[in-house]
PDB file of C-alpha atoms and ligand atoms in Angstrom:
ATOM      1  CA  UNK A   1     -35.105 -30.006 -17.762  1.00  0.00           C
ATOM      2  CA  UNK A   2     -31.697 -31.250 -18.979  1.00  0.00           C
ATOM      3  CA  UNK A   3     -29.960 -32.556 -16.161  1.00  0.00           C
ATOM      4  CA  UNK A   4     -26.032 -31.690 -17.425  1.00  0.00           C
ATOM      5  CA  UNK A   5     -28.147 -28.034 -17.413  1.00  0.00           C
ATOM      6  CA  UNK A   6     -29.293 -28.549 -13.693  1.00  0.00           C
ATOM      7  CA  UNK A   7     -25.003 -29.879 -12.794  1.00  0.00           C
ATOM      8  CA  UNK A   8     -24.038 -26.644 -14.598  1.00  0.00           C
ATOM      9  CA  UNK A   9     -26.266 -24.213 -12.422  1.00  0.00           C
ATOM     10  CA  UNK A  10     -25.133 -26.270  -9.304  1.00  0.00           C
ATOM     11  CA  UNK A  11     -21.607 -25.413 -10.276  1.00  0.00           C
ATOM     12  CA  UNK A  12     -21.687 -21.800 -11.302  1.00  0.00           C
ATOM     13  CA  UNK A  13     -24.018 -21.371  -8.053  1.00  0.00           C
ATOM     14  CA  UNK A  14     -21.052 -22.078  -5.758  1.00  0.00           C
ATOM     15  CA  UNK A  15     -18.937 -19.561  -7.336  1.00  0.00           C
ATOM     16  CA  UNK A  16     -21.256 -16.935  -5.601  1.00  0.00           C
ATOM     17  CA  UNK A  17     -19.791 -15.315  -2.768  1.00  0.00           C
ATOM     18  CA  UNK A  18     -22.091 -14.762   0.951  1.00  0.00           C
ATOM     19  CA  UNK A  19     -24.636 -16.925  -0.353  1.00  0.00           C
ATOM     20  CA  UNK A  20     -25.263 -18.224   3.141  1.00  0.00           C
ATOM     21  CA  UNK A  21     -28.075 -15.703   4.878  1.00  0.00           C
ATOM     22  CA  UNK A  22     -25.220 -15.655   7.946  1.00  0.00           C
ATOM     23  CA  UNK A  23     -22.779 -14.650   5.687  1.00  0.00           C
ATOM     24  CA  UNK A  24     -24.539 -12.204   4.247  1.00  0.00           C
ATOM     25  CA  UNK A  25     -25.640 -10.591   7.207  1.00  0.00           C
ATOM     26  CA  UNK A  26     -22.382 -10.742   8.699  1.00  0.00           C
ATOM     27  CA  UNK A  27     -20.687  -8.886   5.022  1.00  0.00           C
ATOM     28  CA  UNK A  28     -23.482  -6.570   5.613  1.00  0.00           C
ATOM     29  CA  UNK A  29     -22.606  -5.729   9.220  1.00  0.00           C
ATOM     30  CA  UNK A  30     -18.977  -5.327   8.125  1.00  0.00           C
ATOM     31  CA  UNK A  31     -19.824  -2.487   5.535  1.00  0.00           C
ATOM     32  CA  UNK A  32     -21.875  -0.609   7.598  1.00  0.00           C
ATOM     33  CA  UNK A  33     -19.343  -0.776  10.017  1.00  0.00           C
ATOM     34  CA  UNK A  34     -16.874   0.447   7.089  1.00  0.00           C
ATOM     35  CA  UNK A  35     -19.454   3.289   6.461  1.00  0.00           C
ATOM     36  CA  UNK A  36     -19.655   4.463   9.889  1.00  0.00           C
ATOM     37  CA  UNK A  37     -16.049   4.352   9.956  1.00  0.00           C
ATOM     38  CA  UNK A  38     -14.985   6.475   8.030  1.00  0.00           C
ATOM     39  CA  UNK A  39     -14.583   9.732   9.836  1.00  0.00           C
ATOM     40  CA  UNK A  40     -15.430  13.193   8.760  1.00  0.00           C
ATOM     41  CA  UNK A  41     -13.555  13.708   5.657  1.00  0.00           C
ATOM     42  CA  UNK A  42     -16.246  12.808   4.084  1.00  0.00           C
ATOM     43  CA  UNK A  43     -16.477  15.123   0.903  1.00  0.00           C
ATOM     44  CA  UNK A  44     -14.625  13.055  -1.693  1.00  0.00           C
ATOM     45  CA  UNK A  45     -16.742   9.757  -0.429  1.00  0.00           C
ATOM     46  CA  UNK A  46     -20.027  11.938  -0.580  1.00  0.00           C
ATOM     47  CA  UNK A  47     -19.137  13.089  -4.159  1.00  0.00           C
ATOM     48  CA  UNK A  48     -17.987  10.144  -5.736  1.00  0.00           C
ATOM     49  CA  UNK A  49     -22.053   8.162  -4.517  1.00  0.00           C
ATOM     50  CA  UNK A  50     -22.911  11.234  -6.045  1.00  0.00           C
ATOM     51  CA  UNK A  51     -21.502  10.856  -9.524  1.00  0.00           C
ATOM     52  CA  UNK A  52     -22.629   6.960  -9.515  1.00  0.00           C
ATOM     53  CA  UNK A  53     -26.658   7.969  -8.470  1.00  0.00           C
ATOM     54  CA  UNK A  54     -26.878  10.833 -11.137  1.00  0.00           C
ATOM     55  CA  UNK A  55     -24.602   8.439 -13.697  1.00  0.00           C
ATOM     56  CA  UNK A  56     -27.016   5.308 -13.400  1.00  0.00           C
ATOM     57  CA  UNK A  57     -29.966   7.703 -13.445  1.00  0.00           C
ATOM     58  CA  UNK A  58     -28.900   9.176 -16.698  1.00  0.00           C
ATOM     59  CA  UNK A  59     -28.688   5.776 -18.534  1.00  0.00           C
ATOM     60  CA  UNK A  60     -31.177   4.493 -16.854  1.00  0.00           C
ATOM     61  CA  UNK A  61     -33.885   5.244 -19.799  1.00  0.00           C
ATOM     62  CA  UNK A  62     -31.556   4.801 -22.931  1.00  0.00           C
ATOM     63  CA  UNK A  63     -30.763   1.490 -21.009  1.00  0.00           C
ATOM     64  CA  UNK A  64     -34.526   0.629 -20.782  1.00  0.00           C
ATOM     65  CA  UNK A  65     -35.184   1.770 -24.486  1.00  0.00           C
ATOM     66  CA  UNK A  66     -32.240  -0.540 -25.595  1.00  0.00           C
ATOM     67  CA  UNK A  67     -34.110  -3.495 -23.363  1.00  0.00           C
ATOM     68  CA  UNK A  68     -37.697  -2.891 -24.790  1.00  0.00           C
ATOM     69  CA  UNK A  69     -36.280  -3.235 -28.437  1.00  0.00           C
ATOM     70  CA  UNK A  70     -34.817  -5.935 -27.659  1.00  0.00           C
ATOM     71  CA  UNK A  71     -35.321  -8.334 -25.019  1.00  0.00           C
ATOM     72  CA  UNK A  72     -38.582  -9.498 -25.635  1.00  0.00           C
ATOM     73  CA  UNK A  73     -37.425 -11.175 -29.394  1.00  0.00           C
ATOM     74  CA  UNK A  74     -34.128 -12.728 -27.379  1.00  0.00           C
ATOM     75  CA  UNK A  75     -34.170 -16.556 -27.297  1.00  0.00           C
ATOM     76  CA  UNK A  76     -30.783 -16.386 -25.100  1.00  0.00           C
ATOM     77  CA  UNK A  77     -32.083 -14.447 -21.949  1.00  0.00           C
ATOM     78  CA  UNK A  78     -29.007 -13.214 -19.957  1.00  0.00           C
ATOM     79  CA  UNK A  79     -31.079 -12.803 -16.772  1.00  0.00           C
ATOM     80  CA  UNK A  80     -31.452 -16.691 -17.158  1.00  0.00           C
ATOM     81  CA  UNK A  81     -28.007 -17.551 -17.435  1.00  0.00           C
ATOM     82  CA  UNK A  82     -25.102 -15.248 -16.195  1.00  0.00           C
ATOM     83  CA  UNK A  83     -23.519 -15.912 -12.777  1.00  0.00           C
ATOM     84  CA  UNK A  84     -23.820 -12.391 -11.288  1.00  0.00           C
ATOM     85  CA  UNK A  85     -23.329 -11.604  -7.797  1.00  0.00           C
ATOM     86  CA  UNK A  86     -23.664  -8.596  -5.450  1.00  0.00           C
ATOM     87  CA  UNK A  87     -19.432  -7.533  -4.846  1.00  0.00           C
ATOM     88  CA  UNK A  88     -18.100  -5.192  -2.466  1.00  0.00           C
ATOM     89  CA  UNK A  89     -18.000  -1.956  -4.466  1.00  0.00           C
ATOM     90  CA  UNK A  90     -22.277  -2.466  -5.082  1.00  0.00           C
ATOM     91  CA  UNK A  91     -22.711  -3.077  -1.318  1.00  0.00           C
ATOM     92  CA  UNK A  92     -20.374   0.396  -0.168  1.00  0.00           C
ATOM     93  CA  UNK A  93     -22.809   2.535  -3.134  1.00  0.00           C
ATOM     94  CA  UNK A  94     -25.617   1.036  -1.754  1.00  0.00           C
ATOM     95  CA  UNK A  95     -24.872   1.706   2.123  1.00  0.00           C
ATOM     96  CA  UNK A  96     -23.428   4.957   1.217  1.00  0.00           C
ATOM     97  CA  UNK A  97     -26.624   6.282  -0.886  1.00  0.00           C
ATOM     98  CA  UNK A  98     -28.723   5.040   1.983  1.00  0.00           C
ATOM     99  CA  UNK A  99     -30.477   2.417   0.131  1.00  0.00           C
ATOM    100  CA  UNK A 100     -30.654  -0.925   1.602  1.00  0.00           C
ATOM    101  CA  UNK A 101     -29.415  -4.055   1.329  1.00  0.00           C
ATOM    102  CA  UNK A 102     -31.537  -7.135  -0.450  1.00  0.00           C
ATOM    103  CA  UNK A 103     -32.588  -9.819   1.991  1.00  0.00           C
ATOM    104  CA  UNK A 104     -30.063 -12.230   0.193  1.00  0.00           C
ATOM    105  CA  UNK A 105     -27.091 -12.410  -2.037  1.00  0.00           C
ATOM    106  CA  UNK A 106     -27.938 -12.577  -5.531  1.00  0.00           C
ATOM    107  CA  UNK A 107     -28.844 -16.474  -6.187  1.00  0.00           C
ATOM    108  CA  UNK A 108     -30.121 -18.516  -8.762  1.00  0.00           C
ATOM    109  CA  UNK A 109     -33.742 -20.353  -9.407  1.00  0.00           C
ATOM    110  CA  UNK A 110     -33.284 -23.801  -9.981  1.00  0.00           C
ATOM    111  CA  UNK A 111     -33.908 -23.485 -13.468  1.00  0.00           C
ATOM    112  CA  UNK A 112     -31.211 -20.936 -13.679  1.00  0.00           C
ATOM    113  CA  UNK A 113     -32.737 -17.308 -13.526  1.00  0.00           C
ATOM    114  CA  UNK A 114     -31.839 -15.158 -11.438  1.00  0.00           C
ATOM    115  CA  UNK A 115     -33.526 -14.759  -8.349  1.00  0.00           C
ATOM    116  CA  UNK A 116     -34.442 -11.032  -9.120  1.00  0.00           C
ATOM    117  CA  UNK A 117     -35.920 -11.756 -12.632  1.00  0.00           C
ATOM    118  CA  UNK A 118     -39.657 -11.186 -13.099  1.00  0.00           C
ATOM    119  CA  UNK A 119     -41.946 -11.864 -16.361  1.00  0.00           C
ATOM    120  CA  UNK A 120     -41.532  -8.246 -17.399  1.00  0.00           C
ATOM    121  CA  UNK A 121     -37.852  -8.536 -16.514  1.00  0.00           C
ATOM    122  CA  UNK A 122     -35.309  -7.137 -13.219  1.00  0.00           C
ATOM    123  CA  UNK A 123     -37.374  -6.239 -10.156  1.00  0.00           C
ATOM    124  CA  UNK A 124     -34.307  -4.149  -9.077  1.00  0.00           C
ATOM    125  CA  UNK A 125     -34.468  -0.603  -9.444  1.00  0.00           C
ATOM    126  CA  UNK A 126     -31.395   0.435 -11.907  1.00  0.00           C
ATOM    127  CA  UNK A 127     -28.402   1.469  -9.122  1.00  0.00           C
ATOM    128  CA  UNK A 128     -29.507  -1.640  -7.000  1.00  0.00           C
ATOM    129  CA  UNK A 129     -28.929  -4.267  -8.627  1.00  0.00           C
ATOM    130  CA  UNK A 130     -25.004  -5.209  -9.568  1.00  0.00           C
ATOM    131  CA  UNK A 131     -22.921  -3.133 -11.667  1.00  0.00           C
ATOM    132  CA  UNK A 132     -22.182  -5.704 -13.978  1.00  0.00           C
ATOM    133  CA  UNK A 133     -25.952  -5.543 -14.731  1.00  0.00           C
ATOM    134  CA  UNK A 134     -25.188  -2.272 -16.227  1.00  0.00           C
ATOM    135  CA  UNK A 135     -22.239  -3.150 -17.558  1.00  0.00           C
ATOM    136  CA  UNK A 136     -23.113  -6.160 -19.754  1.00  0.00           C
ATOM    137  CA  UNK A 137     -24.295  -4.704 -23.579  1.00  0.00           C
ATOM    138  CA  UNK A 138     -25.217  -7.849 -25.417  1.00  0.00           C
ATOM    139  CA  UNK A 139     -24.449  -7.644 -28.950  1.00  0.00           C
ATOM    140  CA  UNK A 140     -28.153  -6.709 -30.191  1.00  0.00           C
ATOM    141  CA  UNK A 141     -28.112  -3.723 -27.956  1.00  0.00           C
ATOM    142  CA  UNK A 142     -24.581  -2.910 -29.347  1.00  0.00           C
ATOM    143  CA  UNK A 143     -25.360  -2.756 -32.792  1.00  0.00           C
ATOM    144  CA  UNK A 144     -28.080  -0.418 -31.963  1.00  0.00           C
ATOM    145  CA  UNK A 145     -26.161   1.576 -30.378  1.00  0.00           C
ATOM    146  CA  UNK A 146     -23.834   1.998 -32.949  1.00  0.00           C
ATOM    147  CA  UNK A 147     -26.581   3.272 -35.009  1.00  0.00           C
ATOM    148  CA  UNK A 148     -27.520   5.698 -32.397  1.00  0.00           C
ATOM    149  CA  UNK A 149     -23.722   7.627 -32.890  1.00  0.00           C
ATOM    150  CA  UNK A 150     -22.812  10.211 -30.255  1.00  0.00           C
ATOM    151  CA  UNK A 151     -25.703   9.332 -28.321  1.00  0.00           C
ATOM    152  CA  UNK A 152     -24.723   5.458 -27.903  1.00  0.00           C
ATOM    153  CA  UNK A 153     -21.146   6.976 -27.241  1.00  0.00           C
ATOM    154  CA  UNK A 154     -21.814   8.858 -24.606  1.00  0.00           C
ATOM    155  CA  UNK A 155     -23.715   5.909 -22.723  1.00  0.00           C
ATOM    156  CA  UNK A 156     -20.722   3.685 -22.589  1.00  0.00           C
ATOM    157  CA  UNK A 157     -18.776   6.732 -21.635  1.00  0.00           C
ATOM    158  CA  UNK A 158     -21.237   7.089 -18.495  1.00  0.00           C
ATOM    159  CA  UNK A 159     -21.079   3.603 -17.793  1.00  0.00           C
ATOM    160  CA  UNK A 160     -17.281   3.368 -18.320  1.00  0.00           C
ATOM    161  CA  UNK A 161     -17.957   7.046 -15.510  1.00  0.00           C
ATOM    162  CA  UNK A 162     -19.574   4.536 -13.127  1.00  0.00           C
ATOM    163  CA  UNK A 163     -16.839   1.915 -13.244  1.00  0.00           C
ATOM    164  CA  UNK A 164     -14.308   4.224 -12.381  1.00  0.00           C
ATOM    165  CA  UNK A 165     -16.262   6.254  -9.875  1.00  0.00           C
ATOM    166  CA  UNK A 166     -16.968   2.717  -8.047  1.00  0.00           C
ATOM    167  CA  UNK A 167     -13.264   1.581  -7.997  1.00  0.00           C
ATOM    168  CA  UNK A 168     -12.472   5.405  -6.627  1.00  0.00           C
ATOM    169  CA  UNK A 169     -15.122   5.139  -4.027  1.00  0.00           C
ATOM    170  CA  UNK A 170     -13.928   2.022  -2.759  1.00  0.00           C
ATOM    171  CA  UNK A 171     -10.002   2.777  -1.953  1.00  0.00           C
ATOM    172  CA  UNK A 172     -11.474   6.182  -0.624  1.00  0.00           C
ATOM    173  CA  UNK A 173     -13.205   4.136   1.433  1.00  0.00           C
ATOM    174  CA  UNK A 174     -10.297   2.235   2.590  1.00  0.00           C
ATOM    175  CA  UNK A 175      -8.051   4.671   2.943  1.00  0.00           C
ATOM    176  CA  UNK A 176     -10.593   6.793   5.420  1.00  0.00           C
ATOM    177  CA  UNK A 177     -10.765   3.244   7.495  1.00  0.00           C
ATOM    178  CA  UNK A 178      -7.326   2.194   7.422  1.00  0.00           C
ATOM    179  CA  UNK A 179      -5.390   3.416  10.540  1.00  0.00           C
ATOM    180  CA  UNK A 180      -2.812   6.389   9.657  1.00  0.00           C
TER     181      UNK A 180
HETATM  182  S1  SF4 B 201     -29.890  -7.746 -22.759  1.00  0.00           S
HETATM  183 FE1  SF4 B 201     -29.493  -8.791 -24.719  1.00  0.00          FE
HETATM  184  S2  SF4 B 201     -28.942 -10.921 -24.113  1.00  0.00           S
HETATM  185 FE2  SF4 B 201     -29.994  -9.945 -22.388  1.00  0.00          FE
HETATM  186  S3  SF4 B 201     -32.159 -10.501 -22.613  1.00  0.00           S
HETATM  187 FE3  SF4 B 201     -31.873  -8.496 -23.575  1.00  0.00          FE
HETATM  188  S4  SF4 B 201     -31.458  -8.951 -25.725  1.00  0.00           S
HETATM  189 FE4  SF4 B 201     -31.159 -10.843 -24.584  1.00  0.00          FE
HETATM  190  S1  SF4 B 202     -30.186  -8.476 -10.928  1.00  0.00           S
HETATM  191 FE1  SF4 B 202     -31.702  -8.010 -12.502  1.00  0.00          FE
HETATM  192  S2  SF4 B 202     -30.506  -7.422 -14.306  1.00  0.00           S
HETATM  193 FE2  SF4 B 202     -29.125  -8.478 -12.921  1.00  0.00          FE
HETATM  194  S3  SF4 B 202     -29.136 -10.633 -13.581  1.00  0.00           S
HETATM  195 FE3  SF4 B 202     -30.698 -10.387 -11.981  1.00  0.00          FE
HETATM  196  S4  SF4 B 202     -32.607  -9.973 -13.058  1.00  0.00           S
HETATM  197 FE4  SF4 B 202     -30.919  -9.618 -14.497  1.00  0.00          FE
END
């Protein structure tokens, strides 16, 4: 392996917040501690993890059709370089749809990957791994979906749906902590 590529990993791996397992289980403690929190005005909170589920269920498969087409022909696998980490609006989805927490911040391999990425790609069902997961449209699957019209439309509208649900849930979910 190149060793300026080995420095470079070592570099972007310390921008990764709660790497450290204590940390981590200390952030995790804190949200669930947020969750519990939060009182019983709970219908705007329950509504808005509701939106996100059904919203990264319904991409999930034009997402996956997008990968199969083209993944497997990339020679610039963004699994095996981005810096992606789990933030604080993925952990309050994932406490407040009941799913649970990974046994470690998101981390890198030494040869880069990230820690969740298998042969046949992520290991993470869709709405647990980060958002930025979802986010990220590399140009290849853009200019398919460009081709696909409405239908590639509508899935950056529903990710763009998820975004903004995710930013609502989490000053919902400040405001229900934060003393009146
Ligand atoms: S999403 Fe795009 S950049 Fe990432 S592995 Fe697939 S084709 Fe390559
Ligand atoms: S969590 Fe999954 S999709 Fe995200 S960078 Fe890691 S392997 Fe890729």
């Amino acid at each position: 392996m190149d060793p300026k590529s080995v420095d470079k990993n070592v570099v972007v791996q310390t921008m990764i917040p709660w790497q450290n397992r204590e940390q981590w289980m200390e952030l995790q403690l804190s949200i669930e501690r947020i969750c519990d929190g939060i009182g019983e005005d709970t219908q705007a909170i329950t509504g808005l993890t509701e939106n996100i589920r059904t919203s990264y269920s319904a991409v999930d498969a034009q997402l996956q059709e997008l990968c199969e087409k083209t993944c497997s022909l990339c020679s610039d696998v963004c699994c095996m370089r981005a810096t992606v980490w789990y933030e604080i609006r993925d952990l309050l989805y994932l406490q407040l749809a009941g799913k649970s927490f990974q046994e470690t911040q998101v981390s890198r391999e030494p040869d880069g990957r990230c820690c969740f990425l298998l042969d046949n790609g992520c290991s993470l069902p869709r709405d647990e791994r980060p958002f930025i997961c979802t986010w990220y449209i590399c140009a290849a699957q853009k200019a398919l979906l460009q081709e696909q019209g409405e239908a590639g439309e509508l899935l950056i509208s529903r990710i763009g749906e998820i975004q903004e649900s995710r930013k609502n849930l989490e000053e919902k979910c400040i405001q229900a902590v934060l003393p009146v």
